[in-house]
Amino acid sequence: MSDGRRPAPARGRPRDAGRDVAILEATLLVLTEVGYDRLTIDAVAARAGVGKPTVYRRYPGKAALVAAAVEHRVPGTPPATPPGDLRAALLLTVRWLADQIAEQEIGLLGALFTGMRNDPGLAAEMRRILRRDEAAMTEEPFRSAVESGEWLVPGAAELFAEIAPAVIVHRLIFAGRPCDQPFLEHLVDDVLLPLLQRR
C-alpha cells in the first residue's frame, strides 16, 4: 500500500558545463567575425554545436548572451597595491589595465562599442560589468590613499575609472602605440596624480 507520499519528481539532466563554455566561446568568435548587429543565436548555436533551444534555455536574448561571453572572457583580478603609496598603486593598476585591454582583439572591442551604441540592452549589460570592474579596480588603492592621509578630489576613484581606461584604449587601438613603462609613468605623473590629488 502507498504511504500517502507522492514520489519525488524526476530531476532533469544536470546542465552540461562543457556546453556553457562552448556557447560562450562561440559567441566571442562570431561576434569578432561579423559584429554585434549581424550576430544571431542560430550562428552561435551552429558554431557551438548545440541546438538553438539550448542557447535560449541559458540566455533570454542576444544582449544577455554577449554580456555573459564578455564576463567569461575577462575574469581578471586587479593586483594588490602597496598601502600608503598612491603613485605606486596607480602604476600597478594602469599596468594591469593596459595588459587587460591589450589582450582583447580589436575586432571584439569594436563589435562591443558598436553594439552598445545600437542596442540599449547590451549597453545596460556592459555598463553593469564596467561598474563592477571599476569598483574592484579602484576600491583598494583609493581607500588606502584616504586612510594614509592623501587629500583627493571628490569622486577621485570615479574620475580615475573614466580617464585611465579611455587614455589606454586610445593609445593601444587608435594610436596603435604600446603602453610601455615610460608612457604609463607619464600617464600617472602628468595626468592622473595632478587631477586626483587636492592641492
PDB file of C-alpha atoms in Angstrom, residues 10-196:
ATOM      1  CA  ALA A  10      12.319  13.091 -11.534  1.00  0.00           C
ATOM      2  CA  ARG A  11      15.131  15.565 -11.974  1.00  0.00           C
ATOM      3  CA  GLY A  12      16.257  16.614 -15.403  1.00  0.00           C
ATOM      4  CA  ARG A  13      19.753  16.063 -16.604  1.00  0.00           C
ATOM      5  CA  PRO A  14      22.300  18.352 -14.926  1.00  0.00           C
ATOM      6  CA  ARG A  15      23.420  21.273 -17.025  1.00  0.00           C
ATOM      7  CA  ASP A  16      26.467  20.466 -19.122  1.00  0.00           C
ATOM      8  CA  ALA A  17      29.236  22.919 -18.199  1.00  0.00           C
ATOM      9  CA  GLY A  18      31.067  21.976 -21.380  1.00  0.00           C
ATOM     10  CA  ARG A  19      28.160  23.276 -23.430  1.00  0.00           C
ATOM     11  CA  ASP A  20      28.173  26.508 -21.424  1.00  0.00           C
ATOM     12  CA  VAL A  21      31.811  27.125 -22.309  1.00  0.00           C
ATOM     13  CA  ALA A  22      31.278  26.135 -25.952  1.00  0.00           C
ATOM     14  CA  ILE A  23      28.380  28.590 -26.276  1.00  0.00           C
ATOM     15  CA  LEU A  24      30.286  31.486 -24.721  1.00  0.00           C
ATOM     16  CA  GLU A  25      33.432  30.889 -26.751  1.00  0.00           C
ATOM     17  CA  ALA A  26      31.373  30.525 -29.942  1.00  0.00           C
ATOM     18  CA  THR A  27      29.665  33.823 -29.127  1.00  0.00           C
ATOM     19  CA  LEU A  28      33.016  35.627 -28.908  1.00  0.00           C
ATOM     20  CA  LEU A  29      34.200  34.109 -32.180  1.00  0.00           C
ATOM     21  CA  VAL A  30      31.031  35.011 -34.091  1.00  0.00           C
ATOM     22  CA  LEU A  31      30.931  38.479 -32.515  1.00  0.00           C
ATOM     23  CA  THR A  32      34.506  39.181 -33.592  1.00  0.00           C
ATOM     24  CA  GLU A  33      33.909  37.855 -37.100  1.00  0.00           C
ATOM     25  CA  VAL A  34      30.596  39.502 -38.017  1.00  0.00           C
ATOM     26  CA  GLY A  35      29.933  42.189 -35.397  1.00  0.00           C
ATOM     27  CA  TYR A  36      27.086  42.559 -32.948  1.00  0.00           C
ATOM     28  CA  ASP A  37      24.360  43.577 -35.384  1.00  0.00           C
ATOM     29  CA  ARG A  38      24.871  40.505 -37.578  1.00  0.00           C
ATOM     30  CA  LEU A  39      25.362  38.046 -34.728  1.00  0.00           C
ATOM     31  CA  THR A  40      22.454  35.594 -34.445  1.00  0.00           C
ATOM     32  CA  ILE A  41      21.569  32.893 -31.960  1.00  0.00           C
ATOM     33  CA  ASP A  42      21.420  30.465 -34.890  1.00  0.00           C
ATOM     34  CA  ALA A  43      25.015  31.236 -35.839  1.00  0.00           C
ATOM     35  CA  VAL A  44      26.234  30.874 -32.250  1.00  0.00           C
ATOM     36  CA  ALA A  45      24.387  27.578 -31.802  1.00  0.00           C
ATOM     37  CA  ALA A  46      25.820  26.207 -35.039  1.00  0.00           C
ATOM     38  CA  ARG A  47      29.371  27.254 -34.100  1.00  0.00           C
ATOM     39  CA  ALA A  48      28.986  25.731 -30.606  1.00  0.00           C
ATOM     40  CA  GLY A  49      27.498  22.504 -31.966  1.00  0.00           C
ATOM     41  CA  VAL A  50      24.281  22.799 -29.952  1.00  0.00           C
ATOM     42  CA  GLY A  51      20.638  23.406 -30.755  1.00  0.00           C
ATOM     43  CA  LYS A  52      19.175  26.894 -30.617  1.00  0.00           C
ATOM     44  CA  PRO A  53      16.861  25.944 -27.687  1.00  0.00           C
ATOM     45  CA  THR A  54      19.984  25.047 -25.681  1.00  0.00           C
ATOM     46  CA  VAL A  55      21.178  28.632 -26.019  1.00  0.00           C
ATOM     47  CA  TYR A  56      17.789  30.135 -25.202  1.00  0.00           C
ATOM     48  CA  ARG A  57      17.454  27.994 -22.065  1.00  0.00           C
ATOM     49  CA  ARG A  58      20.545  29.764 -20.755  1.00  0.00           C
ATOM     50  CA  TYR A  59      20.182  33.293 -22.122  1.00  0.00           C
ATOM     51  CA  PRO A  60      16.976  35.198 -22.926  1.00  0.00           C
ATOM     52  CA  GLY A  61      18.453  37.095 -25.859  1.00  0.00           C
ATOM     53  CA  LYS A  62      21.480  38.359 -27.715  1.00  0.00           C
ATOM     54  CA  ALA A  63      22.473  41.100 -25.258  1.00  0.00           C
ATOM     55  CA  ALA A  64      22.485  38.741 -22.270  1.00  0.00           C
ATOM     56  CA  LEU A  65      24.435  36.147 -24.257  1.00  0.00           C
ATOM     57  CA  VAL A  66      27.119  38.607 -25.348  1.00  0.00           C
ATOM     58  CA  ALA A  67      27.438  40.054 -21.843  1.00  0.00           C
ATOM     59  CA  ALA A  68      27.895  36.560 -20.396  1.00  0.00           C
ATOM     60  CA  ALA A  69      30.547  35.825 -23.024  1.00  0.00           C
ATOM     61  CA  VAL A  70      32.429  39.011 -22.112  1.00  0.00           C
ATOM     62  CA  GLU A  71      32.319  38.105 -18.421  1.00  0.00           C
ATOM     63  CA  HIS A  72      33.616  34.635 -19.313  1.00  0.00           C
ATOM     64  CA  ARG A  73      36.460  36.158 -21.322  1.00  0.00           C
ATOM     65  CA  VAL A  74      37.605  38.797 -18.828  1.00  0.00           C
ATOM     66  CA  PRO A  75      37.828  37.351 -15.316  1.00  0.00           C
ATOM     67  CA  GLY A  76      40.938  39.376 -14.434  1.00  0.00           C
ATOM     68  CA  THR A  77      41.577  40.352 -10.825  1.00  0.00           C
ATOM     69  CA  PRO A  78      43.231  43.729 -10.150  1.00  0.00           C
ATOM     70  CA  PRO A  79      46.637  43.469  -8.461  1.00  0.00           C
ATOM     71  CA  ALA A  80      47.167  44.014  -4.762  1.00  0.00           C
ATOM     72  CA  THR A  81      48.585  47.502  -4.317  1.00  0.00           C
ATOM     73  CA  PRO A  82      51.025  48.793  -1.691  1.00  0.00           C
ATOM     74  CA  PRO A  83      49.359  50.708   1.149  1.00  0.00           C
ATOM     75  CA  GLY A  84      50.223  54.344   1.630  1.00  0.00           C
ATOM     76  CA  ASP A  85      51.811  54.902  -1.782  1.00  0.00           C
ATOM     77  CA  LEU A  86      49.250  56.257  -4.245  1.00  0.00           C
ATOM     78  CA  ARG A  87      51.719  56.642  -7.108  1.00  0.00           C
ATOM     79  CA  ALA A  88      52.913  53.041  -6.849  1.00  0.00           C
ATOM     80  CA  ALA A  89      49.311  51.832  -6.551  1.00  0.00           C
ATOM     81  CA  LEU A  90      48.254  53.745  -9.650  1.00  0.00           C
ATOM     82  CA  LEU A  91      51.246  52.477 -11.639  1.00  0.00           C
ATOM     83  CA  LEU A  92      50.392  48.877 -10.781  1.00  0.00           C
ATOM     84  CA  THR A  93      46.739  49.432 -11.624  1.00  0.00           C
ATOM     85  CA  VAL A  94      47.296  51.102 -15.013  1.00  0.00           C
ATOM     86  CA  ARG A  95      49.870  48.410 -15.923  1.00  0.00           C
ATOM     87  CA  TRP A  96      47.297  45.721 -15.167  1.00  0.00           C
ATOM     88  CA  LEU A  97      44.598  47.667 -17.019  1.00  0.00           C
ATOM     89  CA  ALA A  98      46.797  48.119 -20.095  1.00  0.00           C
ATOM     90  CA  ASP A  99      47.612  44.399 -20.130  1.00  0.00           C
ATOM     91  CA  GLN A 100      43.920  43.511 -19.853  1.00  0.00           C
ATOM     92  CA  ILE A 101      42.950  45.791 -22.754  1.00  0.00           C
ATOM     93  CA  ALA A 102      45.901  44.707 -24.921  1.00  0.00           C
ATOM     94  CA  GLU A 103      44.827  41.073 -24.629  1.00  0.00           C
ATOM     95  CA  GLN A 104      41.458  41.793 -26.284  1.00  0.00           C
ATOM     96  CA  GLU A 105      41.107  41.529 -30.067  1.00  0.00           C
ATOM     97  CA  ILE A 106      40.484  44.867 -31.748  1.00  0.00           C
ATOM     98  CA  GLY A 107      37.600  43.304 -33.675  1.00  0.00           C
ATOM     99  CA  LEU A 108      35.934  42.235 -30.445  1.00  0.00           C
ATOM    100  CA  LEU A 109      36.268  45.662 -28.858  1.00  0.00           C
ATOM    101  CA  GLY A 110      34.956  47.352 -31.998  1.00  0.00           C
ATOM    102  CA  ALA A 111      31.966  44.999 -32.119  1.00  0.00           C
ATOM    103  CA  LEU A 112      31.146  45.764 -28.498  1.00  0.00           C
ATOM    104  CA  PHE A 113      31.460  49.537 -28.970  1.00  0.00           C
ATOM    105  CA  THR A 114      29.159  49.419 -31.999  1.00  0.00           C
ATOM    106  CA  GLY A 115      26.695  47.123 -30.289  1.00  0.00           C
ATOM    107  CA  MET A 116      26.484  49.336 -27.216  1.00  0.00           C
ATOM    108  CA  ARG A 117      25.690  52.311 -29.422  1.00  0.00           C
ATOM    109  CA  ASN A 118      22.887  50.489 -31.244  1.00  0.00           C
ATOM    110  CA  ASP A 119      21.380  48.231 -28.565  1.00  0.00           C
ATOM    111  CA  PRO A 120      20.309  49.772 -25.234  1.00  0.00           C
ATOM    112  CA  GLY A 121      20.033  46.293 -23.742  1.00  0.00           C
ATOM    113  CA  LEU A 122      23.668  45.489 -24.472  1.00  0.00           C
ATOM    114  CA  ALA A 123      24.733  48.949 -23.298  1.00  0.00           C
ATOM    115  CA  ALA A 124      22.993  48.364 -19.963  1.00  0.00           C
ATOM    116  CA  GLU A 125      24.615  44.933 -19.546  1.00  0.00           C
ATOM    117  CA  MET A 126      28.087  46.231 -20.403  1.00  0.00           C
ATOM    118  CA  ARG A 127      27.735  49.208 -18.048  1.00  0.00           C
ATOM    119  CA  ARG A 128      26.810  46.788 -15.262  1.00  0.00           C
ATOM    120  CA  ILE A 129      30.002  44.828 -15.920  1.00  0.00           C
ATOM    121  CA  LEU A 130      32.066  48.010 -16.186  1.00  0.00           C
ATOM    122  CA  ARG A 131      30.727  49.419 -12.912  1.00  0.00           C
ATOM    123  CA  ARG A 132      31.540  46.178 -11.125  1.00  0.00           C
ATOM    124  CA  ASP A 133      35.040  46.019 -12.609  1.00  0.00           C
ATOM    125  CA  GLU A 134      35.698  49.700 -11.912  1.00  0.00           C
ATOM    126  CA  ALA A 135      34.737  49.237  -8.263  1.00  0.00           C
ATOM    127  CA  ALA A 136      37.061  46.236  -7.958  1.00  0.00           C
ATOM    128  CA  MET A 137      39.876  48.144  -9.665  1.00  0.00           C
ATOM    129  CA  THR A 138      39.674  51.319  -7.568  1.00  0.00           C
ATOM    130  CA  GLU A 139      38.492  50.186  -4.142  1.00  0.00           C
ATOM    131  CA  GLU A 140      41.824  49.140  -2.633  1.00  0.00           C
ATOM    132  CA  PRO A 141      44.187  51.881  -3.903  1.00  0.00           C
ATOM    133  CA  PHE A 142      41.835  54.768  -3.166  1.00  0.00           C
ATOM    134  CA  ARG A 143      40.691  53.502   0.229  1.00  0.00           C
ATOM    135  CA  SER A 144      44.330  53.038   1.204  1.00  0.00           C
ATOM    136  CA  ALA A 145      45.197  56.529  -0.055  1.00  0.00           C
ATOM    137  CA  VAL A 146      42.497  58.144   2.074  1.00  0.00           C
ATOM    138  CA  GLU A 147      43.469  56.092   5.136  1.00  0.00           C
ATOM    139  CA  SER A 148      47.110  57.181   4.744  1.00  0.00           C
ATOM    140  CA  GLY A 149      46.137  60.868   4.691  1.00  0.00           C
ATOM    141  CA  GLU A 150      46.099  61.622   0.960  1.00  0.00           C
ATOM    142  CA  TRP A 151      43.933  64.590   0.054  1.00  0.00           C
ATOM    143  CA  LEU A 152      41.957  63.569  -3.010  1.00  0.00           C
ATOM    144  CA  VAL A 153      39.412  65.485  -5.044  1.00  0.00           C
ATOM    145  CA  PRO A 154      35.769  64.419  -4.568  1.00  0.00           C
ATOM    146  CA  GLY A 155      34.946  61.433  -6.760  1.00  0.00           C
ATOM    147  CA  ALA A 156      38.615  60.616  -7.358  1.00  0.00           C
ATOM    148  CA  ALA A 157      38.003  56.906  -7.893  1.00  0.00           C
ATOM    149  CA  GLU A 158      35.258  57.548 -10.454  1.00  0.00           C
ATOM    150  CA  LEU A 159      37.448  60.107 -12.220  1.00  0.00           C
ATOM    151  CA  PHE A 160      40.302  57.607 -12.452  1.00  0.00           C
ATOM    152  CA  ALA A 161      37.931  54.942 -13.818  1.00  0.00           C
ATOM    153  CA  GLU A 162      36.766  57.319 -16.553  1.00  0.00           C
ATOM    154  CA  ILE A 163      40.149  58.705 -17.614  1.00  0.00           C
ATOM    155  CA  ALA A 164      42.674  55.868 -17.334  1.00  0.00           C
ATOM    156  CA  PRO A 165      40.849  53.274 -19.498  1.00  0.00           C
ATOM    157  CA  ALA A 166      39.976  55.906 -22.115  1.00  0.00           C
ATOM    158  CA  VAL A 167      43.590  57.032 -22.467  1.00  0.00           C
ATOM    159  CA  ILE A 168      44.852  53.455 -22.646  1.00  0.00           C
ATOM    160  CA  VAL A 169      42.249  52.413 -25.249  1.00  0.00           C
ATOM    161  CA  HIS A 170      43.141  55.447 -27.372  1.00  0.00           C
ATOM    162  CA  ARG A 171      46.861  54.690 -27.091  1.00  0.00           C
ATOM    163  CA  LEU A 172      46.567  50.993 -27.964  1.00  0.00           C
ATOM    164  CA  ILE A 173      43.763  50.952 -30.508  1.00  0.00           C
ATOM    165  CA  PHE A 174      43.525  54.340 -32.163  1.00  0.00           C
ATOM    166  CA  ALA A 175      47.154  55.459 -31.981  1.00  0.00           C
ATOM    167  CA  GLY A 176      48.474  51.906 -32.368  1.00  0.00           C
ATOM    168  CA  ARG A 177      51.282  52.507 -29.891  1.00  0.00           C
ATOM    169  CA  PRO A 178      52.356  50.415 -26.880  1.00  0.00           C
ATOM    170  CA  CYS A 179      51.597  51.245 -23.281  1.00  0.00           C
ATOM    171  CA  ASP A 180      55.202  50.845 -22.187  1.00  0.00           C
ATOM    172  CA  GLN A 181      56.526  51.827 -18.783  1.00  0.00           C
ATOM    173  CA  PRO A 182      57.597  55.402 -19.748  1.00  0.00           C
ATOM    174  CA  PHE A 183      54.106  56.083 -21.133  1.00  0.00           C
ATOM    175  CA  LEU A 184      52.392  54.680 -18.028  1.00  0.00           C
ATOM    176  CA  GLU A 185      54.633  56.773 -15.767  1.00  0.00           C
ATOM    177  CA  HIS A 186      53.743  59.833 -17.860  1.00  0.00           C
ATOM    178  CA  LEU A 187      50.047  58.985 -17.536  1.00  0.00           C
ATOM    179  CA  VAL A 188      50.285  58.662 -13.758  1.00  0.00           C
ATOM    180  CA  ASP A 189      52.694  61.537 -13.028  1.00  0.00           C
ATOM    181  CA  ASP A 190      51.485  64.155 -15.501  1.00  0.00           C
ATOM    182  CA  VAL A 191      47.801  63.334 -15.927  1.00  0.00           C
ATOM    183  CA  LEU A 192      46.295  61.270 -13.130  1.00  0.00           C
ATOM    184  CA  LEU A 193      48.046  62.457  -9.973  1.00  0.00           C
ATOM    185  CA  PRO A 194      47.577  66.200 -10.765  1.00  0.00           C
ATOM    186  CA  LEU A 195      43.875  65.558 -11.404  1.00  0.00           C
ATOM    187  CA  LEU A 196      43.238  63.307  -8.405  1.00  0.00           C
TER     188      LEU A 196
END
